[in-house]
Tab-separated table of C-alpha atoms in Angstrom:
chain	number	residue	atom	x	y	z
A	1	MET	CA	-0.009	-0.059	-0.010
A	2	PRO	CA	1.457	3.354	-1.007
A	3	GLU	CA	2.300	5.833	1.774
A	4	PRO	CA	0.080	8.817	2.083
A	5	SER	CA	1.491	12.205	1.474
A	6	PRO	CA	2.114	14.318	4.626
A	7	MET	CA	-0.557	16.823	3.805
A	8	GLU	CA	-3.242	14.264	3.477
A	9	HIS	CA	-5.137	13.221	6.527
A	10	VAL	CA	-5.685	9.516	7.059
A	11	TYR	CA	-9.056	8.837	8.839
A	12	GLY	CA	-9.395	6.009	11.307
A	13	LEU	CA	-5.971	6.225	13.095
A	14	SER	CA	-7.397	8.104	16.086
A	15	LYS	CA	-10.858	9.334	16.986
A	16	TRP	CA	-9.555	12.623	18.306
A	17	SER	CA	-7.411	13.253	15.241
A	18	ASP	CA	-10.459	12.661	13.029
A	19	VAL	CA	-12.498	15.083	15.086
A	20	GLY	CA	-9.689	17.710	15.107
A	21	TYR	CA	-9.201	17.531	11.432
A	22	SER	CA	-12.935	17.667	10.693
A	23	ALA	CA	-13.244	20.784	12.858
A	24	ILE	CA	-10.241	22.424	11.143
A	25	ASP	CA	-11.658	21.510	7.781
A	26	THR	CA	-15.017	22.835	8.641
A	27	LEU	CA	-13.990	26.054	10.274
A	28	TYR	CA	-10.993	27.140	8.213
A	29	LEU	CA	-10.316	25.136	5.010
A	30	ARG	CA	-13.833	24.903	3.522
A	31	PRO	CA	-14.558	28.639	3.603
A	32	VAL	CA	-11.259	29.371	2.030
A	33	ARG	CA	-11.782	26.717	-0.682
A	34	TRP	CA	-15.307	28.088	-1.298
A	35	PHE	CA	-14.087	31.698	-1.479
A	36	HIS	CA	-11.316	30.665	-3.919
A	37	ARG	CA	-13.701	28.739	-6.193
A	38	ASN	CA	-16.654	31.074	-6.225
A	39	ILE	CA	-15.093	34.502	-5.934
A	40	VAL	CA	-11.389	34.581	-6.927
A	41	GLU	CA	-11.567	32.382	-9.942
A	42	ARG	CA	-14.687	34.079	-11.316
A	43	LEU	CA	-13.009	37.534	-10.922
A	44	ARG	CA	-9.691	36.441	-12.250
A	45	GLY	CA	-11.064	35.870	-15.763
A	46	PRO	CA	-9.783	33.493	-18.358
A	47	SER	CA	-6.262	32.296	-18.067
A	48	TYR	CA	-3.815	34.237	-20.204
A	49	PRO	CA	-0.672	32.596	-21.628
A	50	TYR	CA	2.551	34.269	-20.373
A	51	TYR	CA	3.977	34.646	-23.857
A	52	HIS	CA	1.166	36.869	-24.967
A	53	ARG	CA	1.696	39.325	-22.212
A	54	LYS	CA	1.058	42.982	-23.157
A	55	PHE	CA	3.156	45.696	-21.643
A	56	GLY	CA	1.635	48.983	-20.752
A	57	PRO	CA	2.628	52.084	-22.698
A	58	VAL	CA	5.958	53.577	-21.700
A	59	LYS	CA	7.290	56.953	-22.653
A	60	THR	CA	10.093	56.919	-25.134
A	61	ILE	CA	13.366	58.623	-24.372
A	62	ASP	CA	12.389	61.841	-26.173
A	63	GLN	CA	9.248	62.171	-24.000
A	64	CYS	CA	11.109	61.896	-20.667
A	65	GLU	CA	11.756	64.908	-18.568
A	66	ILE	CA	15.480	65.900	-18.052
A	67	GLN	CA	15.790	64.773	-14.439
A	68	ASP	CA	13.364	61.759	-14.627
A	69	GLN	CA	15.635	58.815	-13.994
A	70	THR	CA	12.674	56.374	-13.633
A	71	CYS	CA	11.488	57.370	-17.060
A	72	PHE	CA	15.016	56.901	-18.491
A	73	TYR	CA	15.238	53.420	-16.953
A	74	GLU	CA	11.828	52.400	-18.245
A	75	ALA	CA	12.720	53.694	-21.804
A	76	GLU	CA	16.005	51.827	-21.646
A	77	MET	CA	14.349	48.489	-20.646
A	78	THR	CA	11.741	48.909	-23.299
A	79	TYR	CA	14.469	49.540	-25.843
A	80	LEU	CA	16.324	46.487	-24.839
A	81	ARG	CA	13.160	44.334	-24.908
A	82	GLU	CA	12.275	45.596	-28.351
A	83	LYS	CA	15.859	44.861	-29.584
A	84	ARG	CA	15.622	41.288	-28.271
A	85	ILE	CA	12.242	40.889	-29.996
A	86	ASP	CA	13.455	42.300	-33.329
A	87	THR	CA	16.501	40.061	-33.190
A	88	MET	CA	14.328	37.045	-32.640
A	89	VAL	CA	12.064	38.042	-35.532
A	90	VAL	CA	15.051	38.245	-37.894
A	91	GLU	CA	16.259	34.794	-36.600
A	92	ILE	CA	12.798	33.263	-37.208
A	93	LEU	CA	12.686	34.662	-40.721
A	94	HIS	CA	16.209	33.408	-41.479
A	95	ASP	CA	15.155	29.903	-40.226
A	96	ARG	CA	12.103	30.000	-42.540
A	97	LEU	CA	14.246	30.992	-45.541
A	98	THR	CA	16.780	28.227	-44.686
A	99	ARG	CA	13.948	25.615	-44.418
A	100	CYS	CA	12.410	26.822	-47.686
A	101	ILE	CA	15.760	26.577	-49.538
A	102	ALA	CA	16.415	23.088	-48.102
A	103	HIS	CA	12.890	21.975	-49.136
A	104	GLU	CA	12.866	23.452	-52.597
A	105	GLY	CA	16.554	22.956	-53.505
A	106	ARG	CA	19.125	25.628	-54.165
A	107	ILE	CA	18.129	26.259	-57.874
A	108	ASP	CA	14.364	26.299	-57.466
A	109	ALA	CA	14.573	28.389	-54.286
A	110	LEU	CA	15.316	31.523	-56.297
A	111	ASP	CA	11.778	31.438	-57.636
A	112	LYS	CA	9.869	29.617	-54.945
A	113	CYS	CA	11.299	31.202	-51.739
A	114	ILE	CA	11.022	34.821	-52.927
A	115	LYS	CA	8.421	35.761	-50.263
A	116	GLU	CA	10.620	34.451	-47.457
A	117	LYS	CA	13.692	36.105	-48.903
A	118	ASP	CA	11.951	39.456	-49.243
A	119	ALA	CA	10.580	39.292	-45.637
A	120	LEU	CA	14.071	38.432	-44.323
A	121	PHE	CA	15.698	41.220	-46.399
A	122	GLU	CA	13.146	43.788	-45.181
A	123	SER	CA	13.419	42.680	-41.601
A	124	HIS	CA	17.219	42.660	-41.625
A	125	THR	CA	17.394	46.019	-43.274
A	126	ASN	CA	15.011	47.531	-40.683
A	127	TRP	CA	17.074	45.881	-37.822
A	128	TYR	CA	20.259	47.276	-39.209
A	129	GLN	CA	18.858	50.770	-39.632
A	130	LYS	CA	17.628	50.761	-36.034
A	131	TYR	CA	20.426	48.900	-34.176
A	132	GLY	CA	23.340	48.508	-36.497
A	133	GLU	CA	26.808	50.199	-36.226
A	134	MET	CA	26.211	51.731	-32.758
A	135	GLY	CA	29.058	50.018	-30.861
A	136	VAL	CA	28.884	47.659	-28.045
A	137	PRO	CA	27.902	49.706	-25.071
A	138	HIS	CA	24.860	51.667	-26.449
A	139	SER	CA	21.623	52.792	-25.060
A	140	CYS	CA	18.248	54.054	-26.217
A	141	VAL	CA	19.685	57.596	-26.321
A	142	ASP	CA	22.263	56.396	-29.006
A	143	ALA	CA	19.427	54.768	-30.939
A	144	TYR	CA	17.410	57.946	-30.833
A	145	MET	CA	20.294	60.028	-31.964
A	146	LYS	CA	20.977	57.570	-34.739
A	147	GLN	CA	17.333	57.752	-35.813
A	148	LYS	CA	17.477	61.548	-35.749
A	149	HIS	CA	20.634	61.706	-37.878
A	150	LEU	CA	19.175	59.194	-40.367
A	151	MET	CA	16.042	61.324	-40.827
A	152	ILE	CA	18.114	64.442	-41.415
A	153	TRP	CA	20.283	62.667	-43.905
A	154	MET	CA	17.288	61.168	-45.702
A	155	ARG	CA	15.798	64.657	-45.995
A	156	GLN	CA	19.020	65.924	-47.622
A	157	HIS	CA	19.362	62.900	-50.000
A	158	PRO	CA	15.870	61.783	-51.081
A	159	GLU	CA	17.101	60.028	-54.167
A	160	VAL	CA	19.072	57.365	-52.336
A	161	ASP	CA	17.488	53.977	-51.790
A	162	LEU	CA	18.464	52.996	-48.197
A	163	LYS	CA	16.550	49.721	-48.281
A	164	GLY	CA	18.710	48.515	-51.212
A	165	TRP	CA	15.954	46.873	-53.157
A	166	ALA	CA	17.388	47.833	-56.469
A	167	ILE	CA	20.707	46.139	-55.620
A	168	GLU	CA	19.027	43.079	-54.300
A	169	ARG	CA	16.923	42.649	-57.566
A	170	ASP	CA	19.926	43.179	-59.720
A	171	TYR	CA	21.784	40.459	-57.844
A	172	GLU	CA	18.834	38.126	-58.129
A	173	GLN	CA	18.594	38.696	-61.851
A	174	LYS	CA	22.274	38.076	-62.372
A	175	THR	CA	22.126	34.907	-60.397
A	176	LYS	CA	19.156	33.661	-62.490
A	177	ASP	CA	20.889	34.545	-65.740
A	178	TYR	CA	23.958	32.738	-64.624
A	179	ILE	CA	22.058	29.668	-63.678
A	180	LYS	CA	20.229	29.636	-67.119
A	181	SER	CA	23.581	29.963	-68.887
A	182	ILE	CA	25.041	26.823	-67.350
A	183	PRO	CA	24.792	23.997	-69.891
A	184	MET	CA	22.541	21.245	-68.568
A	185	PRO	CA	22.788	17.568	-69.536
A	186	MET	CA	20.099	16.292	-71.906
A	187	GLU	CA	18.230	14.147	-69.283
A	188	ILE	CA	17.652	17.058	-66.957
A	189	ARG	CA	16.217	19.425	-69.611
């Protein structure tokens, strides 16, 4: 016979222990259990998975007052959390492209994995514009200054394609032309 757990009361060992446990159960434990089941669980609402947690709005670094250290800290933590999330998005899109290339083959992937490649290129370009080339110890103030300088530069040079779509399309076209120029054996054609 398995041993009972220490929290579980075993009836029948002693008349007085049975009476004592029944009294404790009636006076203290049952009301707590009833309150928990009928009040707390109804007010709590549906369970919410931890990975879908929504954070409240936090001021960005440009909205903080000069001496407000708490606001600076919250803006910095929000910046670091967003950087982690953006990095994970780039990694997920890279994994999708890698799986698509492995599934379709390297030659067919140029045509069949274009959606994944465009999503990865766009995401990586956005990540690089926001976080790239800032050095190792950087903060949200550095990112804000980088964003400000980028906007000023873009206003002065509107003709420049910062995303690099034209270069990417030229490279894809050259790759396709090169693959078509390779002589294929008769049985593959």
